[in-house]
Coordinates of C-alpha atoms and ligand atoms in Angstrom, one line a residue:
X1 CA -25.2 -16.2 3.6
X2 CA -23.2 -14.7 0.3
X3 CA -25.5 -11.4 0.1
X4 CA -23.4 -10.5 -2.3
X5 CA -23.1 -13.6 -4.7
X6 CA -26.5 -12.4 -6.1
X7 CA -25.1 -9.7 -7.9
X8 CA -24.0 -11.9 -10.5
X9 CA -27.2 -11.4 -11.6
X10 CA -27.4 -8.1 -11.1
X11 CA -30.4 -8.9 -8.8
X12 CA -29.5 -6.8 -5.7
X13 CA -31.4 -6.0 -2.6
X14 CA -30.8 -2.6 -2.4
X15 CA -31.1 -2.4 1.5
X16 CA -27.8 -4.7 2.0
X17 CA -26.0 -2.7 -0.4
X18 CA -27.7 0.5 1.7
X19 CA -26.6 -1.3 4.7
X20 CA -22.7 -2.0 3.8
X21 CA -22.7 1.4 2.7
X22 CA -23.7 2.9 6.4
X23 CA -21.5 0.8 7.9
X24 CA -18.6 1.5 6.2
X25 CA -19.5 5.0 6.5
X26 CA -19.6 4.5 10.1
X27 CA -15.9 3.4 10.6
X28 CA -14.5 5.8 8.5
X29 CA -16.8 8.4 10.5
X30 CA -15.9 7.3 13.9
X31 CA -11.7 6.5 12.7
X32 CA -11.8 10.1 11.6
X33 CA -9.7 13.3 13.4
X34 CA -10.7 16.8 12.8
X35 CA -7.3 19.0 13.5
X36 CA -7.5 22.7 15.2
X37 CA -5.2 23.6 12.2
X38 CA -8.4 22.8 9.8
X39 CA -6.7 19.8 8.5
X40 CA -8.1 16.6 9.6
X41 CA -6.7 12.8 9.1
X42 CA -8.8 9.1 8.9
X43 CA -7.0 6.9 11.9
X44 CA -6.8 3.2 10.2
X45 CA -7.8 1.7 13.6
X46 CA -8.7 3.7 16.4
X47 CA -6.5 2.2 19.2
X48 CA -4.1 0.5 17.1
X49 CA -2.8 3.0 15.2
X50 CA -3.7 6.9 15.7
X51 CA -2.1 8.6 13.4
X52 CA -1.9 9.6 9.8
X53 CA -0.6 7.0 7.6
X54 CA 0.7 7.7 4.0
X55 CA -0.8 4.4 2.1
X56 CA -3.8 4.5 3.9
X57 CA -4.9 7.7 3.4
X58 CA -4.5 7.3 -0.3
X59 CA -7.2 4.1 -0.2
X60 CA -9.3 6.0 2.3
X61 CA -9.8 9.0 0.1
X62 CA -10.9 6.9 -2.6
X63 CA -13.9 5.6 -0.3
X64 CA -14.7 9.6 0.4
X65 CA -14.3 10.7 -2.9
X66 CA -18.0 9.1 -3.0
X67 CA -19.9 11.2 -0.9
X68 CA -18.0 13.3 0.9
X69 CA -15.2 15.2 -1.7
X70 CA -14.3 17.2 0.6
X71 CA -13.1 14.8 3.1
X72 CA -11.1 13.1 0.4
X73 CA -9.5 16.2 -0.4
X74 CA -8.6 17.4 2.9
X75 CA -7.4 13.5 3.9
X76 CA -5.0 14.2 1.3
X77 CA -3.9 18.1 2.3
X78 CA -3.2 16.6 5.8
X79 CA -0.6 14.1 4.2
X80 CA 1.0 16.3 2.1
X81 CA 1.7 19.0 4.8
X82 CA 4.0 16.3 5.9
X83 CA 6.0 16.3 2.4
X84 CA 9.3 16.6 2.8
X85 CA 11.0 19.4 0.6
X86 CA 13.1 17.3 -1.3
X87 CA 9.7 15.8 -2.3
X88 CA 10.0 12.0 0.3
X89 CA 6.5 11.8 1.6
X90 CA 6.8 9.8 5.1
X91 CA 4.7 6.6 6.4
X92 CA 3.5 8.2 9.1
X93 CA 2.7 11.9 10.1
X94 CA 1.9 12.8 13.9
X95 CA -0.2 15.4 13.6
X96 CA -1.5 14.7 17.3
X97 CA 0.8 14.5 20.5
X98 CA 2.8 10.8 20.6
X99 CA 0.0 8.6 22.3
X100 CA 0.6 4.9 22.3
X101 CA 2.1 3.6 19.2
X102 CA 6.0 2.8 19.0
X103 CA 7.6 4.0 16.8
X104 CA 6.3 7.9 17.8
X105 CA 7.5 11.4 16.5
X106 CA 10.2 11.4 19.1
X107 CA 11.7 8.2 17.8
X108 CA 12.1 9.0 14.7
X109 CA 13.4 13.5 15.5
X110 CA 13.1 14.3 11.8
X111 CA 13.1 17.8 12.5
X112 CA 15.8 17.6 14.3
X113 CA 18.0 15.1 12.3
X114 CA 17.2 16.9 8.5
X115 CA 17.0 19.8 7.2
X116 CA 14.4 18.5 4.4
X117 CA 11.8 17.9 7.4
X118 CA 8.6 19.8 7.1
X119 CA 6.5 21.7 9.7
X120 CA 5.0 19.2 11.5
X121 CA 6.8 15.5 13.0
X122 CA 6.8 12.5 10.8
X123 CA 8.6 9.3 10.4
X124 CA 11.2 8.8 8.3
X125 CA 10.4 6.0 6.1
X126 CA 8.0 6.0 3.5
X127 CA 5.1 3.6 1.9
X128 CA 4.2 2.9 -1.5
X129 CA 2.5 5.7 -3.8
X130 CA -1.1 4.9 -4.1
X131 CA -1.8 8.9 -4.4
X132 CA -1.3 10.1 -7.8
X133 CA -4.5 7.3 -8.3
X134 CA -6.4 9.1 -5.2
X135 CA -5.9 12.4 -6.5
X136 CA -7.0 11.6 -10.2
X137 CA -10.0 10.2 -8.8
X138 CA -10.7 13.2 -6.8
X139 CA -10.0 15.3 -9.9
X140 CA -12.2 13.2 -11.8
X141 CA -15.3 13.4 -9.4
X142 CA -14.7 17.3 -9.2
X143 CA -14.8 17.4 -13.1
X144 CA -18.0 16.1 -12.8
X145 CA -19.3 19.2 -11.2
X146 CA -17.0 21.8 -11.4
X147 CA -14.5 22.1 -14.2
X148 CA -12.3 25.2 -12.9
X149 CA -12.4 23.9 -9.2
X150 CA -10.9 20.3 -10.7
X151 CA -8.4 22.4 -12.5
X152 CA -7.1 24.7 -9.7
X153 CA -6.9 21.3 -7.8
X154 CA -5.0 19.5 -10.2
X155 CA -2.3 22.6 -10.8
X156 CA -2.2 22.6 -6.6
X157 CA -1.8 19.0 -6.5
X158 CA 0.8 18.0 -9.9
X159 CA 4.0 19.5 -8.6
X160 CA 3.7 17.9 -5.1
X161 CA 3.2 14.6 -7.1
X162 CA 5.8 15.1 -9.4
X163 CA 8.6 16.1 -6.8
X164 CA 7.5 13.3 -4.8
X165 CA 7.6 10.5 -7.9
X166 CA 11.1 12.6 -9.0
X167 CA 12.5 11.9 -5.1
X168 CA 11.4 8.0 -5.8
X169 CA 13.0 7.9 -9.2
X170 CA 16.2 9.8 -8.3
X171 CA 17.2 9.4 -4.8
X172 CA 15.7 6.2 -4.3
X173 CA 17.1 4.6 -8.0
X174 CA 20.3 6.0 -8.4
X175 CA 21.1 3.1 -10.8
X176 CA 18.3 4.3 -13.5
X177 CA 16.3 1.2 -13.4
X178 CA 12.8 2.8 -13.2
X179 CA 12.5 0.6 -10.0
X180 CA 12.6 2.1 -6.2
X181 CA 14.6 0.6 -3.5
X182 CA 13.5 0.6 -0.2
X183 CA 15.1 1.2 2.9
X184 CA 12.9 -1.0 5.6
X185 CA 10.4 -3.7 5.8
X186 CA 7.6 -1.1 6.7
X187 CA 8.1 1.2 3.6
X188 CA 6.6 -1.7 1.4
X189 CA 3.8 -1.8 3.4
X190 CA 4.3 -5.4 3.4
X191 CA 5.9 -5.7 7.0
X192 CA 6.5 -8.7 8.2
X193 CA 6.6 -10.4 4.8
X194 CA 8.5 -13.7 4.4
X195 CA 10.1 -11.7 0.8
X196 CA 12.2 -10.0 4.1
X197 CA 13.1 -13.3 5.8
X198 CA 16.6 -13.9 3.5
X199 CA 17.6 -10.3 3.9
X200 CA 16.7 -9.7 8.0
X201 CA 18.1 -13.0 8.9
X202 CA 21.7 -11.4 7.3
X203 CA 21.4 -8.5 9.5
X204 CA 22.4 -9.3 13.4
X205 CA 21.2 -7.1 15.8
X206 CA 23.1 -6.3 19.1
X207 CA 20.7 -5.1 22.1
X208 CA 22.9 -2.2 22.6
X209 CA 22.8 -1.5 19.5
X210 CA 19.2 0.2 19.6
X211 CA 17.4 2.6 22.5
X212 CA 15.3 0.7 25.2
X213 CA 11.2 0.9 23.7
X214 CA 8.2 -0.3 24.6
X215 CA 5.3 -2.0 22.0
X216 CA 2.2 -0.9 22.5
X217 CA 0.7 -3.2 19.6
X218 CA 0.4 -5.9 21.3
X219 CA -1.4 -4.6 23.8
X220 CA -4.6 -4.1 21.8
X221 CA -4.0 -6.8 19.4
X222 CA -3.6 -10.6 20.5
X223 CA 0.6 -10.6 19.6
X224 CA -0.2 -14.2 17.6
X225 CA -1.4 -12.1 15.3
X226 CA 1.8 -9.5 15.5
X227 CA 5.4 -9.3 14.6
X228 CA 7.4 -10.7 16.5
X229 CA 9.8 -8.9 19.2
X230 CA 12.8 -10.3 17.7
X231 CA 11.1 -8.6 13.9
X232 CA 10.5 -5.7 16.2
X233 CA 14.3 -5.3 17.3
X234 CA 15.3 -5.2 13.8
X235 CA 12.9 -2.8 12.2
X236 CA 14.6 -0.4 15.2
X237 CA 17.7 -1.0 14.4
X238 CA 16.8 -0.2 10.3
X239 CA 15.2 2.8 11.3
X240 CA 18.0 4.2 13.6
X241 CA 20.9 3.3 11.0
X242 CA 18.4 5.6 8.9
X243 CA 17.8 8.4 11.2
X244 CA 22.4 8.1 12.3
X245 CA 22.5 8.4 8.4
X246 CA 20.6 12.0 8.6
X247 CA 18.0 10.6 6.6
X248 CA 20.4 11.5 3.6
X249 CA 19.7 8.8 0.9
X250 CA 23.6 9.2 -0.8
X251 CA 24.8 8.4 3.1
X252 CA 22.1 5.5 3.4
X253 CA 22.8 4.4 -0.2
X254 CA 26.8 3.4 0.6
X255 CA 26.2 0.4 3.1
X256 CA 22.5 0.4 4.5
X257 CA 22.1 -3.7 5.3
X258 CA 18.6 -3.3 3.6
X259 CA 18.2 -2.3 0.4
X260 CA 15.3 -4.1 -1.9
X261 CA 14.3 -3.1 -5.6
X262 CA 10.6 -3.4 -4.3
X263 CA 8.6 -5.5 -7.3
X264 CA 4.7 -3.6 -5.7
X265 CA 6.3 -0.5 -4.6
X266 CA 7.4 0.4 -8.0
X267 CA 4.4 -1.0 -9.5
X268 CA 1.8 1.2 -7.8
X269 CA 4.4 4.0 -8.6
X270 CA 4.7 3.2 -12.5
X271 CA 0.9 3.2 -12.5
X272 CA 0.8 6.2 -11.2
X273 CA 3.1 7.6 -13.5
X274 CA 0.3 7.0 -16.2
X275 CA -1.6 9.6 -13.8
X276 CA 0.8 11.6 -13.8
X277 CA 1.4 11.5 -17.2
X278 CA -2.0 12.4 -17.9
X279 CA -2.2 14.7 -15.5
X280 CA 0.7 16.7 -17.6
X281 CA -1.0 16.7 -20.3
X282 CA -4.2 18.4 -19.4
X283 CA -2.1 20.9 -17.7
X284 CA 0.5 20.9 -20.2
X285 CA 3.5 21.4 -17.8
X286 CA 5.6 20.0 -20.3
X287 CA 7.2 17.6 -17.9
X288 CA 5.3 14.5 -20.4
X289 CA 9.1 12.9 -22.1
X290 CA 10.8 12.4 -18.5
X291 CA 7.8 10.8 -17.2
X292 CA 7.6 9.0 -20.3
X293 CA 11.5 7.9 -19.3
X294 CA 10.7 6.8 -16.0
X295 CA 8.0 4.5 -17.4
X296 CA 10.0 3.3 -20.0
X297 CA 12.7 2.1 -17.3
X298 CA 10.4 0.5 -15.7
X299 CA 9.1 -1.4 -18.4
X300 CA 12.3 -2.7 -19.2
X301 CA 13.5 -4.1 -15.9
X302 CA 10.2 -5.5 -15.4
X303 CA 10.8 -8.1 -17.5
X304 CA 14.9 -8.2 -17.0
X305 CA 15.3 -7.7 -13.1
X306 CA 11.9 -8.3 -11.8
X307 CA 10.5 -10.9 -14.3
X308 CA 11.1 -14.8 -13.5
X309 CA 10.1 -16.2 -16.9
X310 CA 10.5 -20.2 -14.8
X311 CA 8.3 -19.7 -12.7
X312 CA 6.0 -17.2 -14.3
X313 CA 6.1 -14.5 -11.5
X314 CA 7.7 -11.5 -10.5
X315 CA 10.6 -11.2 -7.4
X316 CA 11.8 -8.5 -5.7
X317 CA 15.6 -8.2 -6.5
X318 CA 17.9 -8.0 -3.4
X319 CA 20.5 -5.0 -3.7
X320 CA 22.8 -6.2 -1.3
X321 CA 23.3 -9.7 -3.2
X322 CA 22.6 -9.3 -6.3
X323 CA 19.7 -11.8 -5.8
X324 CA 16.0 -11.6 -6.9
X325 CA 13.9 -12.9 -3.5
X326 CA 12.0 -15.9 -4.6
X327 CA 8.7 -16.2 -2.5
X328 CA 5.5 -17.1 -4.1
X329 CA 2.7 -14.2 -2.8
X330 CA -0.2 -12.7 -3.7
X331 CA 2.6 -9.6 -4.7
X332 CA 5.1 -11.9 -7.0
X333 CA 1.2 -12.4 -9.0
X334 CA 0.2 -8.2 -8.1
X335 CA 2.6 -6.3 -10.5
X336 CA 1.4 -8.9 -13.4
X337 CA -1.9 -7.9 -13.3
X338 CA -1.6 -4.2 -12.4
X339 CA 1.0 -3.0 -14.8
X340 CA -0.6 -3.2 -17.3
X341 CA 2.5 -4.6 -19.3
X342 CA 1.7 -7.8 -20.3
X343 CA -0.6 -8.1 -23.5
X344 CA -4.2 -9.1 -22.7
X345 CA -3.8 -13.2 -24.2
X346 CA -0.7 -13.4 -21.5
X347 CA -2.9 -12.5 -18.5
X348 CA -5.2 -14.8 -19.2
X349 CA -3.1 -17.6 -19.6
X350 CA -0.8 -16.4 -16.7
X351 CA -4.4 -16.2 -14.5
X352 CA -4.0 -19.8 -14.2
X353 CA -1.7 -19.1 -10.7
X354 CA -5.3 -17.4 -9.7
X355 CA -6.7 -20.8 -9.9
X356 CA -3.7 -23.3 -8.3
X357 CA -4.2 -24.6 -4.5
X358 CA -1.1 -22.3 -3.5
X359 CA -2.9 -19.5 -4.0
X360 CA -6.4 -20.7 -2.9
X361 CA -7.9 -22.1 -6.2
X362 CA -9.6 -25.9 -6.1
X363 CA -11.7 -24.8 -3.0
X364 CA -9.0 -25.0 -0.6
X365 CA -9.4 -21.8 1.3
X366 CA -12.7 -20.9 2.4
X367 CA -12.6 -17.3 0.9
X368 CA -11.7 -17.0 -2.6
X369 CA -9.9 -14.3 -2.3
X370 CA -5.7 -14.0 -2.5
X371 CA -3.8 -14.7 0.6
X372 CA -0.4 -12.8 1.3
X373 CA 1.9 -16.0 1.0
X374 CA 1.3 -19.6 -1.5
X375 CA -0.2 -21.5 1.7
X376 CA 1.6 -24.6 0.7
X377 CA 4.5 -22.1 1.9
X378 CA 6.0 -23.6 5.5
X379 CA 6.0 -20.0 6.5
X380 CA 2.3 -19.9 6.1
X381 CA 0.2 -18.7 8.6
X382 CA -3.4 -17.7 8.9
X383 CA -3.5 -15.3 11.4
X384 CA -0.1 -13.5 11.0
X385 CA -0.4 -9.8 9.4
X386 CA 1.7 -10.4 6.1
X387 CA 2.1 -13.9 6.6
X388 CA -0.7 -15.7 5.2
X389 CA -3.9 -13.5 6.0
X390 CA -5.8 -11.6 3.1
X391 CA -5.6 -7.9 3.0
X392 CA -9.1 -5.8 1.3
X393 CA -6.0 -3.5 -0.3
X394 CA -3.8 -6.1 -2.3
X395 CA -7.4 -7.9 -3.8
X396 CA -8.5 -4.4 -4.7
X397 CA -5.5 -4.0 -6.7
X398 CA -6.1 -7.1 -8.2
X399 CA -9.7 -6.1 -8.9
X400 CA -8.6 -2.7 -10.1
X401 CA -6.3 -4.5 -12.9
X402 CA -8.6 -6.8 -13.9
X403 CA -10.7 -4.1 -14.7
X404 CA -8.3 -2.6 -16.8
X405 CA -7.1 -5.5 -19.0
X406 CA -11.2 -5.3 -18.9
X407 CA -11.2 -9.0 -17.5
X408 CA -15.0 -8.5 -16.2
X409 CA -15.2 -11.8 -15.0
X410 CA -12.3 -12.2 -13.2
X411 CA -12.5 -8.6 -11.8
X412 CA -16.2 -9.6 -11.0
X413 CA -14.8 -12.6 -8.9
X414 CA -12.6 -10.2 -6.7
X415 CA -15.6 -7.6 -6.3
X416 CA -18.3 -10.0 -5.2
X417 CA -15.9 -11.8 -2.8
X418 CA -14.6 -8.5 -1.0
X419 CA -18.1 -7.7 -0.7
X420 CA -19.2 -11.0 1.1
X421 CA -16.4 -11.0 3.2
X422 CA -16.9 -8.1 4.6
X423 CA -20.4 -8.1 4.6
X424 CA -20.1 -11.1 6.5
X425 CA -17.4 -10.4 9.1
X426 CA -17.1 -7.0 9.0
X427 CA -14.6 -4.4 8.3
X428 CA -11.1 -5.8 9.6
X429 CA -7.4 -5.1 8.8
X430 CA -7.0 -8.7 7.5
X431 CA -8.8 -12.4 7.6
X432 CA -7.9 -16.0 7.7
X433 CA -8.0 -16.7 4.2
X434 CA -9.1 -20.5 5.8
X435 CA -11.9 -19.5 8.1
X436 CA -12.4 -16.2 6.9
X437 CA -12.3 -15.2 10.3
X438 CA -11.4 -11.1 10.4
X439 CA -8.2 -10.6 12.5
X440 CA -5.9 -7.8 13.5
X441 CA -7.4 -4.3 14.1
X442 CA -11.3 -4.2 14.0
X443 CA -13.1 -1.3 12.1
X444 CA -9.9 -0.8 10.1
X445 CA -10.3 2.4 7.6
X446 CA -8.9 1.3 4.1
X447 CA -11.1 -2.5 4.1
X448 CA -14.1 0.3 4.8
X449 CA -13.2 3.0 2.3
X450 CA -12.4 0.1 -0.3
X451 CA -15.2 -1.7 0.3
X452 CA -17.5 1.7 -0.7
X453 CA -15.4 1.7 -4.0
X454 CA -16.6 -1.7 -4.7
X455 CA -20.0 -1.1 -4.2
X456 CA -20.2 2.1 -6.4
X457 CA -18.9 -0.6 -9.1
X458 CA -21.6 -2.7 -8.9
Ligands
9WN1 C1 3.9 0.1 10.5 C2 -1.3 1.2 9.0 C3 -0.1 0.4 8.7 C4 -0.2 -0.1 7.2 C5 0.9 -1.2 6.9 C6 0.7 -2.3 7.9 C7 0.8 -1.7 9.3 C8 2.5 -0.5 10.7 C9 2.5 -1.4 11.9 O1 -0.1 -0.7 9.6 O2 2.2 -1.2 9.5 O3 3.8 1.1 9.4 O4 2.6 -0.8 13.0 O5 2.5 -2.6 11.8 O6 1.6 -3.3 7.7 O7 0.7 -1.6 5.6 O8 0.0 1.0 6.4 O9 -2.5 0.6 8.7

């Protein structure tokens, strides 16, 4: 049944890795939009969400950058013609006419509200950013054909990078702490999250207090497997005391109920700062000591704000209280193992959470894989999004930081597992980490593109 477990031995059929291959290629074929503009855009799910989405796209053009460059570079063209010109690069941007997703381009009238607002509708939230990795591996692939074209992409591509990490380590961290705080549950990626439970359950939400909507989510996924309405009503309300704020982060910054010093957000952006950083110094902008300083922050208040030496994990820290959120997830163990930070002894010894029953070890989940919340957890739930289920994305990370602490086993375990997984069930936005059942959206774009990454690992 485990195709995959084979590898071990590096004794691979070549047809099922053949096989996974055109059937990833398939998704991301059949999730992807070609725009009269020229641009073009990889839906994640075809019904469930139709537009261009910032995180995703990043993932997805990793899968492209392995047969089809061009497509990787013209998933990421698409995103960043919805850059902001202060540099914010948005969750979501609607290149198409509002079809059914809440929240659409009308909700969110960025053009309208701000003057930052590029040519073309977008939300007005953001998403952790995975890009400055997508673009390095783009550049890298080009390199190995082409050296001027990988140049001109990388001087095209640097300064969009660098105003959008200098917007995150500005606007978003006025306090200097190398760490980005976000405004809303959705900018983590992480929605429905229980690290958001504490912080949402402060915030009370009046019905007239936000616009009469409609979901259309749960119309083409089974709603156990959703938010729920009453999350719903306040990821509204977030977003209008956003948009009534102009979108101006000094406005929001004063008395916005939710504001997080995001532990994975500004993880993924202090790795990519190492991009970035190297990225400078091939092009020699000269821009290398205030990257440096933003790394260096970072590195500091990981271990003094984000750090919880007790219980050996890292917690988002709560702006509003003063508080870092305690919840043991697959993310309190993600910025650990992808920062890079710890020496290489630590991680191993701090691997042992990889191992416990909260986190699957001892055979207690049928895929060995991380779930999204310690399923001793009361909150747990198999089915629900951010909740329990295991996302392809977050145990890619893992993978991807195994590999470089150069942890081959353990970033061996993570490959092979994906790989069976999905080989198995197919390509879907999350799975039961008990049954391995796949759940959510079905042919779901970054599990595909991811899972093409793995296999041109192998
Ligand atoms: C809201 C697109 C996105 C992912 C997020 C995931 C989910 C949206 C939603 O889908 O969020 O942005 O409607 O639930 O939580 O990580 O980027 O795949």
């Amino acid at each position: 049944m485990n195709a995959f477990t084979k590898l071990r031995n590096y004794k691979i059929e070549q047809k099922i890795k053949e096989d996974l291959f055109e059937k990833a290629k398939k998704v991301l074929d059949e999730n992807w939009v070609e725009l009269p503009n020229g641009l073009g855009y990889t839906r994640p799910a075809d019904k469930l969400y139709p537009f261009q989405w910032n995180w995703d796209s990043g993932f997805t053009a990793y899968g492209y950058c392995h047969y089809d460059i061009e497509k990787a570079i013209k998933e990421m063209d698409s995103l960043f013609f919805g850059q902001w010109k202060n540099g914010f690069l948005p969750s979501i941007v609607f290149h198409i006419p509002s079809v059914n997703y809440f929240t659409n381009a009308e909700f969110w009238n960025v053009k309208k509200v701000t003057d930052q607002a590029p040519n073309v509708d977008t939300s007005g939230i953001s998403q952790p950013p995975v890009h400055a990795l997508a673009i390095w591996h783009i550049y890298k692939k080009l390199l190995e054909k082409d050296y001027k074209k990988a140049i001109k992409f990388l001087e095209e591509y640097y300064p969009r990078l660098f105003k959008l990490h200098k917007y995150y380590l500005e606007k978003r961290d006025p306090e200097g702490t190398g760490l980005v705080t976000i405004y809303h549950p959705w900018e983590s990626g992480f929605d429905n999250s229980p690290r958001w439970d504490e912080i949402l359950s402060r915030i009370k939400v009046d019905k007239d207090d936000i616009p009469p909507y409609k979901r259309h989510d749960i119309n083409v996924v089974d709603k156990k497997y959703r938010p729920s309405d009453e999350d719903y009503d306040k990821y509204v309300y977030l977003a209008i005391l956003l948009k009534n704020n102009g979108y101006e982060d000094e406005r929001i910054y004063r008395d916005h109920p939710f504001r997080i010093k995001d532990k994975v957000f500004s993880t993924i952006l202090y790795i990519a700062n190492k991009r970035l950083l190297a990225m400078s110094g091939i092009l020699k902008t000269g821009d290398d000591n205030e990257i440096k300083e933003w790394m260096r922050r970072f590195e500091f208040s990981f271990y003094h704000i984000l750090w919880n030496e007790e219980d050996k994990l890292c917690y988002d820290f709560d702006l509003t209280i003063h508080k870092q959120i305690k919840i043991k997830s697959v993310d309190s163990l993600l910025p650990v193992i992808l920062a890079g930070i710890f020496p290489r002894s630590k991680i191993k010894q701090l691997a042992y959470h990889l191992d416990s029953v909260n986190f699957c070890g001892k055979n207690m989940c049928k895929v060995k894989l991380l779930p999204s919340l310690d399923i001793r957890d009361e909150r747990f739930s198999q089915y629900l999004y951010w909740r329990g289920p295991i996302w392809i994305n977050v145990n890619w990370l893992i993978w991807k930081g195994f590999m470089e602490y150069q942890l081959k086993e353990r970033a061996r375990d993570f490959q092979i597992h994906i790989l069976n997984l999905v080989n198995r069930e197919g390509f879907w936005e999350y799975y039961s980490p008990l049954t391995g059942k796949g759940l959510g959206a079905d042919n779901f774009s970054w599990t595909a593109a991811l899972t093409i990454d793995l296999l041109n690992h192998l």
